[in-house]
Amino acid sequence: MAEKQPLDYAENEDGWEFKTSGEKAYEIIYQKILRGEFPPGFRLSKRKMAELTGVSVIPVAEALKRLEEDGLVESKPQWGAFVTIPTRKKIIELYMLREAVECQVARIFSETMTSEQENELREIGRKLDNVCYADELQEDLSKLHYQFHSKMTAFTGFALLEATLRKTSLFYLLYKAIRHNRANEWKESRYWHELLVDQIKSGDPDKAEAAMRAHIRESYQAILRDIK
């Protein structure tokens, strides 16, 4: 019989929410990975993670399993769990998957976008396109970028597309956590995201897909130039 996990609680933008010990452990480890505190290849000892998160080993095991499903953690028989190392091959494969997913999202969304959804995406896109990139803003910008793309995907109403995008985006955030040299690459506003919304708003699925493909590939090519 599975161990009954105690509830913890935390405050978010919607108020207070209850979390199990496994969810609490997941959040703590997840944040430390994406902030670069646990670097790629770092061994995630269940005992040490239990001490760090203040829960027992069983909830930690549950959290590590979820992180492995997210692609942030890899398990090695007889060795345990380690933070995933973002190799060139993995990055290429996940970007191919991300391109396929987001191009399909753009096609679907070009025919279903409402005025409210457009305004919500434009607000996020405007923040992204008009910010001055700096090291201290990387974490917030990464979250905002993920929010833009995840909301668009959620607006299609297809849960499997959402789940796939989440996995590819988390791997990208892991990569960003260990690579900071692109922070000052863009000095001026690019209007990437607002222009993308414009193309999707056109209602032409082919035009929307082409715009999304160009958007994804420009980011992808910048990453490939940055890795060996």
Short mmCIF file of C-alpha atoms in Angstrom, two decimals:
data_model
loop_
_atom_site.label_atom_id
_atom_site.label_comp_id
_atom_site.label_asym_id
_atom_site.label_seq_id
_atom_site.Cartn_x
_atom_site.Cartn_y
_atom_site.Cartn_z
CA MET A 1 0.00 0.00 0.00
CA ALA A 2 1.36 3.44 -0.97
CA GLU A 3 2.35 5.75 1.85
CA LYS A 4 -0.31 8.37 2.57
CA GLN A 5 1.42 11.67 2.07
CA PRO A 6 0.85 14.57 4.46
CA LEU A 7 -0.39 17.86 3.06
CA ASP A 8 1.65 21.03 3.04
CA TYR A 9 0.48 24.39 1.76
CA ALA A 10 1.96 27.30 -0.12
CA GLU A 11 0.74 30.67 -1.32
CA ASN A 12 0.49 31.45 -5.02
CA GLU A 13 -1.14 34.21 -7.10
CA ASP A 14 -4.56 32.59 -6.64
CA GLY A 15 -4.28 32.25 -2.87
CA TRP A 16 -3.36 29.24 -0.75
CA GLU A 17 -3.12 25.74 -2.17
CA PHE A 18 -2.45 22.40 -0.53
CA LYS A 19 0.43 20.24 -1.70
CA THR A 20 1.46 16.71 -0.89
CA SER A 21 4.98 16.00 0.31
CA GLY A 22 5.79 14.66 -3.15
CA GLU A 23 4.63 17.88 -4.79
CA LYS A 24 6.63 19.93 -2.31
CA ALA A 25 9.79 17.91 -3.02
CA TYR A 26 9.17 18.19 -6.76
CA GLU A 27 8.88 21.99 -6.63
CA ILE A 28 12.05 22.45 -4.59
CA ILE A 29 14.20 20.14 -6.73
CA TYR A 30 12.65 21.47 -9.94
CA GLN A 31 13.50 25.06 -9.05
CA LYS A 32 17.06 24.22 -8.07
CA ILE A 33 17.64 22.44 -11.38
CA LEU A 34 16.25 25.27 -13.48
CA ARG A 35 18.19 27.88 -11.51
CA GLY A 36 21.42 26.01 -12.13
CA GLU A 37 21.97 25.19 -8.45
CA PHE A 38 21.92 21.49 -9.38
CA PRO A 39 24.05 21.39 -12.56
CA PRO A 40 23.81 18.76 -15.32
CA GLY A 41 25.23 15.44 -14.12
CA PHE A 42 24.58 16.31 -10.46
CA ARG A 43 23.62 13.20 -8.48
CA LEU A 44 20.26 13.51 -6.74
CA SER A 45 20.67 11.25 -3.74
CA LYS A 46 17.25 10.36 -2.33
CA ARG A 47 18.52 10.65 1.22
CA LYS A 48 20.10 14.06 0.63
CA MET A 49 17.05 15.30 -1.29
CA ALA A 50 14.85 14.18 1.61
CA GLU A 51 16.99 16.20 4.02
CA LEU A 52 16.91 19.21 1.70
CA THR A 53 13.17 19.19 1.12
CA GLY A 54 12.13 18.18 4.61
CA VAL A 55 10.14 15.12 3.54
CA SER A 56 10.72 11.38 3.61
CA VAL A 57 12.45 9.29 0.94
CA ILE A 58 9.21 7.94 -0.58
CA PRO A 59 7.86 11.38 -1.63
CA VAL A 60 11.33 12.24 -2.97
CA ALA A 61 11.24 9.09 -5.13
CA GLU A 62 7.86 10.21 -6.48
CA ALA A 63 9.26 13.68 -7.22
CA LEU A 64 12.29 12.26 -9.03
CA LYS A 65 10.04 10.06 -11.15
CA ARG A 66 8.02 13.12 -12.21
CA LEU A 67 11.23 15.01 -13.00
CA GLU A 68 12.39 12.09 -15.11
CA GLU A 69 9.10 12.21 -17.04
CA ASP A 70 9.74 15.94 -17.55
CA GLY A 71 13.14 15.13 -19.03
CA LEU A 72 15.05 17.02 -16.32
CA VAL A 73 16.35 13.91 -14.58
CA GLU A 74 17.83 10.64 -15.80
CA SER A 75 18.04 7.39 -13.84
CA LYS A 76 20.98 5.02 -14.10
CA PRO A 77 20.60 1.46 -12.76
CA GLN A 78 22.55 0.96 -9.52
CA TRP A 79 23.68 4.60 -9.61
CA GLY A 80 20.49 6.54 -8.98
CA ALA A 81 19.13 9.78 -10.41
CA PHE A 82 21.13 12.57 -12.05
CA VAL A 83 20.28 15.94 -13.56
CA THR A 84 20.02 15.50 -17.32
CA ILE A 85 22.96 16.66 -19.43
CA PRO A 86 21.65 18.66 -22.43
CA THR A 87 23.73 17.17 -25.25
CA ARG A 88 23.64 18.55 -28.79
CA LYS A 89 21.75 15.46 -29.97
CA LYS A 90 19.07 15.84 -27.29
CA ILE A 91 18.66 19.53 -28.05
CA ILE A 92 18.24 18.86 -31.79
CA GLU A 93 15.71 16.08 -31.20
CA LEU A 94 13.63 18.11 -28.78
CA TYR A 95 13.67 21.18 -31.01
CA MET A 96 12.40 19.06 -33.89
CA LEU A 97 9.56 17.92 -31.63
CA ARG A 98 8.89 21.45 -30.39
CA GLU A 99 8.74 22.76 -33.97
CA ALA A 100 6.23 20.09 -34.95
CA VAL A 101 4.03 20.78 -31.92
CA GLU A 102 4.08 24.57 -32.10
CA CYS A 103 3.53 24.71 -35.85
CA GLN A 104 0.42 22.59 -35.36
CA VAL A 105 -0.64 24.84 -32.48
CA ALA A 106 -0.27 27.89 -34.76
CA ARG A 107 -2.44 26.27 -37.44
CA ILE A 108 -5.20 25.37 -34.99
CA PHE A 109 -5.08 28.67 -33.12
CA SER A 110 -5.19 30.76 -36.33
CA GLU A 111 -8.77 29.56 -36.78
CA THR A 112 -9.95 29.75 -33.19
CA MET A 113 -8.28 32.80 -31.57
CA THR A 114 -10.67 35.06 -29.66
CA SER A 115 -10.16 38.77 -28.95
CA GLU A 116 -9.59 38.03 -25.27
CA GLN A 117 -6.92 35.43 -26.07
CA GLU A 118 -5.24 37.78 -28.54
CA ASN A 119 -5.09 40.58 -25.94
CA GLU A 120 -3.68 38.24 -23.30
CA LEU A 121 -0.91 37.00 -25.60
CA ARG A 122 -0.12 40.52 -26.83
CA GLU A 123 0.36 41.73 -23.27
CA ILE A 124 2.91 39.00 -22.57
CA GLY A 125 4.53 39.42 -25.98
CA ARG A 126 4.93 43.16 -25.49
CA LYS A 127 6.78 42.58 -22.23
CA LEU A 128 9.11 40.08 -23.90
CA ASP A 129 9.78 42.20 -26.96
CA ASN A 130 10.56 45.44 -25.14
CA VAL A 131 12.76 44.28 -22.30
CA CYS A 132 16.50 44.88 -22.07
CA TYR A 133 18.16 41.49 -21.69
CA ALA A 134 20.39 41.13 -18.63
CA ASP A 135 21.73 38.25 -16.55
CA GLU A 136 19.62 39.11 -13.52
CA LEU A 137 16.43 38.95 -15.60
CA GLN A 138 17.06 35.57 -17.20
CA GLU A 139 14.88 33.55 -14.82
CA ASP A 140 11.90 35.90 -15.12
CA LEU A 141 12.26 36.16 -18.90
CA SER A 142 12.44 32.39 -19.28
CA LYS A 143 9.23 32.01 -17.27
CA LEU A 144 7.52 34.72 -19.30
CA HIS A 145 8.58 33.13 -22.58
CA TYR A 146 7.29 29.75 -21.43
CA GLN A 147 4.03 31.41 -20.33
CA PHE A 148 3.53 32.92 -23.80
CA HIS A 149 3.95 29.63 -25.65
CA SER A 150 2.16 27.47 -23.07
CA LYS A 151 -0.89 29.76 -23.02
CA MET A 152 -1.13 29.67 -26.79
CA THR A 153 -0.98 25.88 -26.69
CA ALA A 154 -3.54 25.71 -23.88
CA PHE A 155 -5.90 27.89 -25.92
CA THR A 156 -6.11 25.13 -28.56
CA GLY A 157 -7.74 22.86 -25.98
CA PHE A 158 -5.53 19.85 -26.75
CA ALA A 159 -3.98 18.44 -23.56
CA LEU A 160 -1.45 16.23 -25.35
CA LEU A 161 -0.02 19.22 -27.19
CA GLU A 162 0.28 21.03 -23.83
CA ALA A 163 2.08 18.08 -22.21
CA THR A 164 4.53 17.72 -25.09
CA LEU A 165 5.32 21.42 -25.18
CA ARG A 166 5.94 21.40 -21.43
CA LYS A 167 8.55 18.67 -21.77
CA THR A 168 10.41 20.36 -24.61
CA SER A 169 10.27 23.76 -22.88
CA LEU A 170 11.59 22.42 -19.57
CA PHE A 171 14.59 20.97 -21.35
CA TYR A 172 15.18 24.36 -22.97
CA LEU A 173 15.00 26.04 -19.55
CA LEU A 174 17.52 23.52 -18.23
CA TYR A 175 19.85 24.49 -21.06
CA LYS A 176 19.32 28.20 -20.33
CA ALA A 177 20.20 27.64 -16.69
CA ILE A 178 23.76 26.67 -17.65
CA ARG A 179 24.24 28.99 -20.64
CA HIS A 180 24.18 32.72 -19.95
CA ASN A 181 26.26 34.07 -22.81
CA ARG A 182 23.18 34.85 -24.92
CA ALA A 183 21.83 37.24 -22.30
CA ASN A 184 23.27 40.34 -23.97
CA GLU A 185 22.96 39.14 -27.54
CA TRP A 186 19.85 41.23 -28.31
CA LYS A 187 20.20 44.92 -27.53
CA GLU A 188 17.10 46.25 -29.26
CA SER A 189 13.42 45.30 -29.38
CA ARG A 190 12.80 42.53 -31.89
CA TYR A 191 8.99 42.41 -31.77
CA TRP A 192 9.20 38.64 -32.27
CA HIS A 193 6.16 37.76 -30.25
CA GLU A 194 3.78 40.54 -31.26
CA LEU A 195 4.52 39.88 -34.92
CA LEU A 196 3.85 36.20 -34.33
CA VAL A 197 0.45 37.08 -32.88
CA ASP A 198 -0.21 39.26 -35.94
CA GLN A 199 0.48 36.37 -38.32
CA ILE A 200 -1.69 33.96 -36.35
CA LYS A 201 -4.48 36.54 -36.15
CA SER A 202 -4.57 36.65 -39.96
CA GLY A 203 -6.66 33.48 -39.90
CA ASP A 204 -4.48 31.82 -42.54
CA PRO A 205 -3.15 28.49 -41.14
CA ASP A 206 -0.29 28.35 -43.67
CA LYS A 207 0.85 31.88 -42.82
CA ALA A 208 0.56 31.14 -39.09
CA GLU A 209 2.59 27.95 -39.42
CA ALA A 210 5.32 29.66 -41.46
CA ALA A 211 5.62 32.43 -38.88
CA MET A 212 5.86 29.97 -36.02
CA ARG A 213 8.44 27.85 -37.85
CA ALA A 214 10.63 30.93 -38.45
CA HIS A 215 10.21 31.94 -34.80
CA ILE A 216 11.27 28.53 -33.48
CA ARG A 217 14.14 28.09 -35.93
CA GLU A 218 15.73 31.46 -35.19
CA SER A 219 15.91 30.52 -31.51
CA TYR A 220 17.11 27.03 -32.41
CA GLN A 221 19.92 28.29 -34.66
CA ALA A 222 21.14 30.64 -31.94
CA ILE A 223 21.41 27.70 -29.55
CA LEU A 224 23.24 25.52 -32.08
CA ARG A 225 25.83 28.25 -32.55
CA ASP A 226 26.34 28.24 -28.81
CA ILE A 227 27.02 24.51 -28.35
CA LYS A 228 29.60 22.10 -29.71
#
